[in-house]
mmCIF file of C-alpha atoms in Angstrom:
data_model
loop_
_atom_site.group_PDB
_atom_site.id
_atom_site.type_symbol
_atom_site.label_atom_id
_atom_site.label_comp_id
_atom_site.label_asym_id
_atom_site.label_seq_id
_atom_site.Cartn_x
_atom_site.Cartn_y
_atom_site.Cartn_z
ATOM 1 C CA MET A 1 -0.021 0.064 0.126
ATOM 2 C CA THR A 2 1.402 3.548 -0.906
ATOM 3 C CA GLN A 3 1.812 6.468 1.394
ATOM 4 C CA SER A 4 -1.403 8.184 0.294
ATOM 5 C CA THR A 5 -3.797 5.340 0.162
ATOM 6 C CA ALA A 6 -2.540 4.344 3.573
ATOM 7 C CA MET A 7 -3.675 7.697 5.021
ATOM 8 C CA GLY A 8 -7.328 6.693 4.306
ATOM 9 C CA GLY A 9 -8.196 9.070 1.598
ATOM 10 C CA ASP A 10 -10.445 8.465 -1.265
ATOM 11 C CA ALA A 11 -8.540 9.160 -4.415
ATOM 12 C CA TYR A 12 -8.504 5.599 -5.657
ATOM 13 C CA THR A 13 -8.671 3.812 -9.008
ATOM 14 C CA SER A 14 -9.029 0.119 -9.653
ATOM 15 C CA ASN A 15 -6.159 0.252 -12.110
ATOM 16 C CA PRO A 16 -2.598 -0.094 -10.446
ATOM 17 C CA GLU A 17 -0.974 1.820 -13.050
ATOM 18 C CA GLU A 18 -3.219 4.847 -12.649
ATOM 19 C CA GLN A 19 -2.960 4.544 -8.867
ATOM 20 C CA VAL A 20 0.827 4.754 -9.086
ATOM 21 C CA VAL A 21 0.545 8.176 -10.920
ATOM 22 C CA VAL A 22 -2.143 9.333 -8.414
ATOM 23 C CA ASP A 23 -0.100 8.449 -5.387
ATOM 24 C CA SER A 24 3.168 9.731 -6.752
ATOM 25 C CA ILE A 25 1.854 13.230 -7.487
ATOM 26 C CA TYR A 26 -0.062 13.303 -4.228
ATOM 27 C CA THR A 27 3.165 12.580 -2.186
ATOM 28 C CA ALA A 28 5.214 14.908 -4.206
ATOM 29 C CA ILE A 29 2.713 17.739 -3.227
ATOM 30 C CA MET A 30 2.723 16.579 0.418
ATOM 31 C CA GLU A 31 6.460 16.776 0.474
ATOM 32 C CA GLN A 32 6.543 19.954 -1.393
ATOM 33 C CA ARG A 33 8.623 18.655 -4.217
ATOM 34 C CA ILE A 34 6.423 20.025 -6.883
ATOM 35 C CA ALA A 35 5.223 23.529 -6.778
ATOM 36 C CA PRO A 36 1.816 25.000 -7.617
ATOM 37 C CA LYS A 37 1.200 26.041 -11.109
ATOM 38 C CA THR A 38 3.543 23.223 -12.406
ATOM 39 C CA LYS A 39 2.322 21.912 -15.709
ATOM 40 C CA LEU A 40 1.601 18.215 -15.708
ATOM 41 C CA SER A 41 2.512 17.263 -19.227
ATOM 42 C CA GLU A 42 0.791 14.194 -20.304
ATOM 43 C CA ALA A 43 3.486 13.007 -22.675
ATOM 44 C CA LYS A 44 6.078 13.595 -19.809
ATOM 45 C CA LEU A 45 4.231 11.709 -17.336
ATOM 46 C CA CYS A 46 3.649 8.773 -19.890
ATOM 47 C CA GLU A 47 7.515 8.848 -20.368
ATOM 48 C CA VAL A 48 8.154 9.098 -16.496
ATOM 49 C CA PHE A 49 5.673 6.287 -15.406
ATOM 50 C CA GLY A 50 5.775 4.094 -18.591
ATOM 51 C CA VAL A 51 1.981 4.196 -18.835
ATOM 52 C CA GLY A 52 -0.283 5.137 -21.766
ATOM 53 C CA ARG A 53 -1.918 8.456 -22.079
ATOM 54 C CA MET A 54 -5.355 7.247 -21.221
ATOM 55 C CA ARG A 55 -3.976 5.975 -17.830
ATOM 56 C CA VAL A 56 -2.493 9.404 -17.167
ATOM 57 C CA ARG A 57 -5.610 11.312 -18.250
ATOM 58 C CA ARG A 58 -7.770 9.188 -15.678
ATOM 59 C CA ALA A 59 -5.202 9.700 -12.941
ATOM 60 C CA LEU A 60 -5.351 13.538 -13.562
ATOM 61 C CA LEU A 61 -9.077 13.517 -13.556
ATOM 62 C CA LEU A 62 -9.204 11.785 -10.416
ATOM 63 C CA LEU A 63 -6.707 14.335 -8.778
ATOM 64 C CA ALA A 64 -8.715 17.143 -10.271
ATOM 65 C CA SER A 65 -11.878 15.834 -8.422
ATOM 66 C CA GLN A 66 -9.798 16.181 -5.111
ATOM 67 C CA GLY A 67 -8.831 19.865 -5.928
ATOM 68 C CA ILE A 68 -5.291 18.815 -6.265
ATOM 69 C CA VAL A 69 -5.004 19.375 -9.834
ATOM 70 C CA ASP A 70 -6.655 22.090 -12.227
ATOM 71 C CA LEU A 71 -7.671 21.107 -15.768
ATOM 72 C CA GLU A 72 -7.660 24.151 -18.099
ATOM 73 C CA SER A 73 -9.325 23.854 -21.547
ATOM 74 C CA ASN A 74 -6.703 23.904 -24.268
ATOM 75 C CA ARG A 75 -3.912 24.294 -21.933
ATOM 76 C CA GLY A 76 -3.660 20.999 -19.970
ATOM 77 C CA ALA A 77 -3.344 19.946 -16.274
ATOM 78 C CA PHE A 78 -1.473 22.072 -13.680
ATOM 79 C CA ILE A 79 -0.767 21.528 -9.949
ATOM 80 C CA ALA A 80 -3.337 23.701 -8.179
ATOM 81 C CA CYS A 81 -2.369 27.223 -6.966
ATOM 82 C CA PRO A 82 -4.343 28.424 -4.207
ATOM 83 C CA SER A 83 -4.847 32.172 -3.967
ATOM 84 C CA PRO A 84 -4.326 34.219 -0.838
ATOM 85 C CA GLN A 85 -8.248 34.183 -0.289
ATOM 86 C CA GLU A 86 -8.349 30.371 -0.668
ATOM 87 C CA ALA A 87 -5.379 29.985 1.793
ATOM 88 C CA ASN A 88 -7.372 31.913 4.377
ATOM 89 C CA ASP A 89 -10.388 29.926 3.591
ATOM 90 C CA VAL A 90 -8.757 26.709 3.985
ATOM 91 C CA PHE A 91 -7.294 27.663 7.442
ATOM 92 C CA THR A 92 -10.691 29.012 8.444
ATOM 93 C CA SER A 93 -12.173 25.625 7.603
ATOM 94 C CA ARG A 94 -9.725 23.810 9.276
ATOM 95 C CA MET A 95 -9.931 25.841 12.564
ATOM 96 C CA LEU A 96 -13.684 25.303 12.470
ATOM 97 C CA ILE A 97 -13.364 21.485 11.784
ATOM 98 C CA GLU A 98 -10.419 20.044 13.562
ATOM 99 C CA PRO A 99 -10.910 21.347 17.113
ATOM 100 C CA LYS A 100 -14.384 19.929 17.297
ATOM 101 C CA LEU A 101 -12.985 16.711 15.726
ATOM 102 C CA VAL A 102 -10.528 16.237 18.672
ATOM 103 C CA HIS A 103 -13.339 17.251 21.046
ATOM 104 C CA GLY A 104 -15.485 14.323 19.766
ATOM 105 C CA LEU A 105 -12.510 11.970 20.106
ATOM 106 C CA CYS A 106 -12.066 12.976 23.751
ATOM 107 C CA ILE A 107 -15.614 12.440 24.870
ATOM 108 C CA ALA A 108 -16.141 9.240 22.869
ATOM 109 C CA THR A 109 -17.956 6.461 24.889
ATOM 110 C CA GLN A 110 -15.087 4.223 23.792
ATOM 111 C CA SER A 111 -11.564 5.297 24.227
ATOM 112 C CA PRO A 112 -9.899 5.688 20.740
ATOM 113 C CA ASP A 113 -6.914 3.510 19.912
ATOM 114 C CA VAL A 114 -4.101 5.969 19.591
ATOM 115 C CA SER A 115 -1.288 3.408 19.151
ATOM 116 C CA HIS A 116 -0.807 4.305 15.466
ATOM 117 C CA LEU A 117 -0.716 7.974 16.306
ATOM 118 C CA GLU A 118 2.079 7.219 18.832
ATOM 119 C CA GLU A 119 4.043 5.416 16.118
ATOM 120 C CA HIS A 120 3.470 8.194 13.694
ATOM 121 C CA ILE A 121 4.905 10.638 16.029
ATOM 122 C CA LYS A 122 7.983 8.578 16.432
ATOM 123 C CA LEU A 123 8.328 8.730 12.811
ATOM 124 C CA GLU A 124 8.115 12.519 12.846
ATOM 125 C CA HIS A 125 10.781 12.714 15.515
ATOM 126 C CA SER A 126 13.008 10.556 13.470
ATOM 127 C CA ALA A 127 12.635 12.737 10.436
ATOM 128 C CA ARG A 128 13.325 15.736 12.349
ATOM 129 C CA ALA A 129 16.467 14.127 13.819
ATOM 130 C CA ASP A 130 17.656 13.421 10.389
ATOM 131 C CA SER A 131 16.702 16.881 9.107
ATOM 132 C CA ASP A 132 14.613 15.180 6.271
ATOM 133 C CA ARG A 133 12.507 18.006 5.498
ATOM 134 C CA SER A 134 10.357 16.301 2.770
ATOM 135 C CA HIS A 135 9.493 13.600 5.216
ATOM 136 C CA ILE A 136 8.839 15.958 7.891
ATOM 137 C CA ILE A 137 6.327 17.960 5.839
ATOM 138 C CA ARG A 138 4.541 14.756 4.659
ATOM 139 C CA LEU A 139 4.316 13.258 8.160
ATOM 140 C CA SER A 140 3.135 16.462 9.523
ATOM 141 C CA GLY A 141 0.102 16.448 7.245
ATOM 142 C CA GLU A 142 -0.683 12.825 7.682
ATOM 143 C CA PHE A 143 -0.971 13.284 11.467
ATOM 144 C CA HIS A 144 -4.105 15.387 10.826
ATOM 145 C CA VAL A 145 -5.652 13.045 8.368
ATOM 146 C CA LYS A 146 -4.920 10.066 10.715
ATOM 147 C CA LEU A 147 -6.753 12.108 13.440
ATOM 148 C CA ALA A 148 -9.716 12.324 11.155
ATOM 149 C CA SER A 149 -9.690 8.593 10.334
ATOM 150 C CA MET A 150 -10.171 8.021 14.061
ATOM 151 C CA SER A 151 -13.564 9.476 13.619
ATOM 152 C CA GLY A 152 -14.686 6.648 11.417
ATOM 153 C CA ASN A 153 -16.520 9.316 9.296
ATOM 154 C CA SER A 154 -15.580 8.806 5.657
ATOM 155 C CA VAL A 155 -17.057 12.287 4.566
ATOM 156 C CA LEU A 156 -14.987 14.089 7.227
ATOM 157 C CA ILE A 157 -11.932 11.945 6.326
ATOM 158 C CA ARG A 158 -12.178 13.144 2.660
ATOM 159 C CA ILE A 159 -12.607 16.697 3.611
ATOM 160 C CA ILE A 160 -9.600 16.798 6.011
ATOM 161 C CA ARG A 161 -7.554 15.000 3.360
ATOM 162 C CA GLU A 162 -8.227 17.549 0.745
ATOM 163 C CA LEU A 163 -7.814 20.536 3.070
ATOM 164 C CA VAL A 164 -4.338 19.032 4.338
ATOM 165 C CA THR A 165 -3.164 18.659 0.713
ATOM 166 C CA ARG A 166 -4.094 22.179 -0.145
ATOM 167 C CA THR A 167 -2.325 23.263 3.036
ATOM 168 C CA SER A 168 0.839 21.716 1.675
ATOM 169 C CA LEU A 169 0.392 23.633 -1.539
ATOM 170 C CA ILE A 170 -0.236 26.721 0.377
ATOM 171 C CA VAL A 171 2.833 26.341 2.710
ATOM 172 C CA GLY A 172 4.888 25.557 -0.522
ATOM 173 C CA LEU A 173 3.703 28.720 -2.147
ATOM 174 C CA PHE A 174 3.748 31.207 0.802
ATOM 175 C CA GLY A 175 5.800 29.809 3.437
ATOM 176 C CA ASP A 176 9.554 30.262 3.764
ATOM 177 C CA SER A 177 12.134 27.586 3.220
ATOM 178 C CA GLY A 178 12.385 26.524 6.772
ATOM 179 C CA HIS A 179 8.628 26.173 7.249
ATOM 180 C CA SER A 180 7.887 22.595 7.771
ATOM 181 C CA SER A 181 4.140 22.904 8.393
ATOM 182 C CA CYS A 182 3.766 21.740 11.824
ATOM 183 C CA PRO A 183 5.834 23.019 14.806
ATOM 184 C CA ASP A 184 7.866 20.343 16.718
ATOM 185 C CA GLY A 185 6.147 19.075 19.782
ATOM 186 C CA ASP A 186 2.537 20.290 18.837
ATOM 187 C CA HIS A 187 1.384 16.847 17.835
ATOM 188 C CA ALA A 188 2.530 15.050 20.913
ATOM 189 C CA SER A 189 0.688 17.785 23.125
ATOM 190 C CA ILE A 190 -2.444 17.229 21.067
ATOM 191 C CA LEU A 191 -2.283 13.477 21.490
ATOM 192 C CA ALA A 192 -1.575 13.670 25.161
ATOM 193 C CA ALA A 193 -4.795 15.881 25.618
ATOM 194 C CA ILE A 194 -6.757 13.183 23.717
ATOM 195 C CA LYS A 195 -5.528 10.258 25.831
ATOM 196 C CA LYS A 196 -6.142 12.234 29.043
ATOM 197 C CA GLY A 197 -9.777 12.758 27.734
ATOM 198 C CA GLU A 198 -9.359 16.596 28.104
ATOM 199 C CA PRO A 199 -11.741 17.923 25.170
ATOM 200 C CA SER A 200 -11.257 21.606 25.850
ATOM 201 C CA GLU A 201 -7.439 21.394 26.167
ATOM 202 C CA ALA A 202 -7.260 19.265 22.852
ATOM 203 C CA GLU A 203 -9.574 21.793 21.077
ATOM 204 C CA ARG A 204 -7.320 24.783 22.264
ATOM 205 C CA LEU A 205 -4.124 22.983 21.255
ATOM 206 C CA VAL A 206 -5.552 22.180 17.882
ATOM 207 C CA PHE A 207 -6.679 25.657 17.191
ATOM 208 C CA GLU A 208 -3.495 27.317 18.199
ATOM 209 C CA HIS A 209 -1.630 24.846 16.261
ATOM 210 C CA LEU A 210 -3.273 25.667 13.151
ATOM 211 C CA GLN A 211 -3.290 29.454 13.797
ATOM 212 C CA HIS A 212 0.626 29.293 14.340
ATOM 213 C CA ILE A 213 0.835 27.763 10.794
ATOM 214 C CA HIS A 214 -1.531 30.311 9.341
ATOM 215 C CA THR A 215 0.175 33.269 10.874
ATOM 216 C CA GLY A 216 3.648 31.975 9.813
ATOM 217 C CA LEU A 217 2.714 32.491 6.113
ATOM 218 C CA ASP A 218 3.365 35.464 3.852
ATOM 219 C CA LEU A 219 0.408 35.783 1.783
ATOM 220 C CA SER A 220 1.744 38.929 0.032
ATOM 221 C CA ARG A 221 4.192 36.855 -2.093
ATOM 222 C CA SER A 222 4.665 33.447 -3.614
ATOM 223 C CA LYS A 223 7.569 31.625 -5.012
ATOM 224 C CA PRO A 224 6.425 29.378 -7.914
ATOM 225 C CA GLN A 225 8.920 26.943 -9.384
ATOM 226 C CA ARG A 226 9.265 24.872 -12.377
ATOM 227 C CA PRO A 227 10.844 21.612 -11.518
ATOM 228 C CA ASP A 228 11.515 18.833 -13.960
ATOM 229 C CA LEU A 229 8.975 16.037 -13.584
ATOM 230 C CA ALA A 230 11.396 13.348 -14.087
ATOM 231 C CA LYS A 231 13.599 14.645 -11.219
ATOM 232 C CA VAL A 232 10.516 15.175 -9.032
ATOM 233 C CA PHE A 233 9.581 11.634 -9.248
ATOM 234 C CA GLY A 234 13.088 10.280 -8.787
ATOM 235 C CA ILE A 235 13.814 9.409 -12.356
ATOM 236 C CA GLU A 236 16.870 10.843 -14.011
#
């Protein structure tokens, strides 16, 4: 199972070749290895992944349905590029949804199994120790999707997954080079509040956590790049 499908998202296709394209683009976005506005040439993607054009088109359509890719008539496919207003809207949405999500986890009649979150935080610590920025960024986003998955609500999981992916695009566009999305230690504090069954504390920590990321952005500027797709996906 690939990184993105393991997160519980719904960007699935029954064809494994298409899924490889979907997962590779999704992970590249989560790790900020591919910038907003990057053109996704069908011909280049066919060459990179060794699949036919129809497979690539179906993968791009699936990513477009998630708001990850923009399809422009007569121009092709591009990595979505959030505007400053959309960036604000994304964080407003997350600050409305995610604090209430952890509140619900804290007051659930059955204590949630948090072992997978504990293991995930260990992976985050290891990535930070190795100064592995790409993995830090991806793991930071995945933590929030894993929180949503604990709710068992498929609609909520899909919404959070899309918001987290858009956040990665936003941080890549408006954040500085040292901005790794989530401050060190915040996730452990949030998890501790959930384990103790402290809904108000968990809500506060999540809200302040998201607010910190939001205020760390400079929405007056952006730094789009034009990376080579073969290098993005590890193919020279």
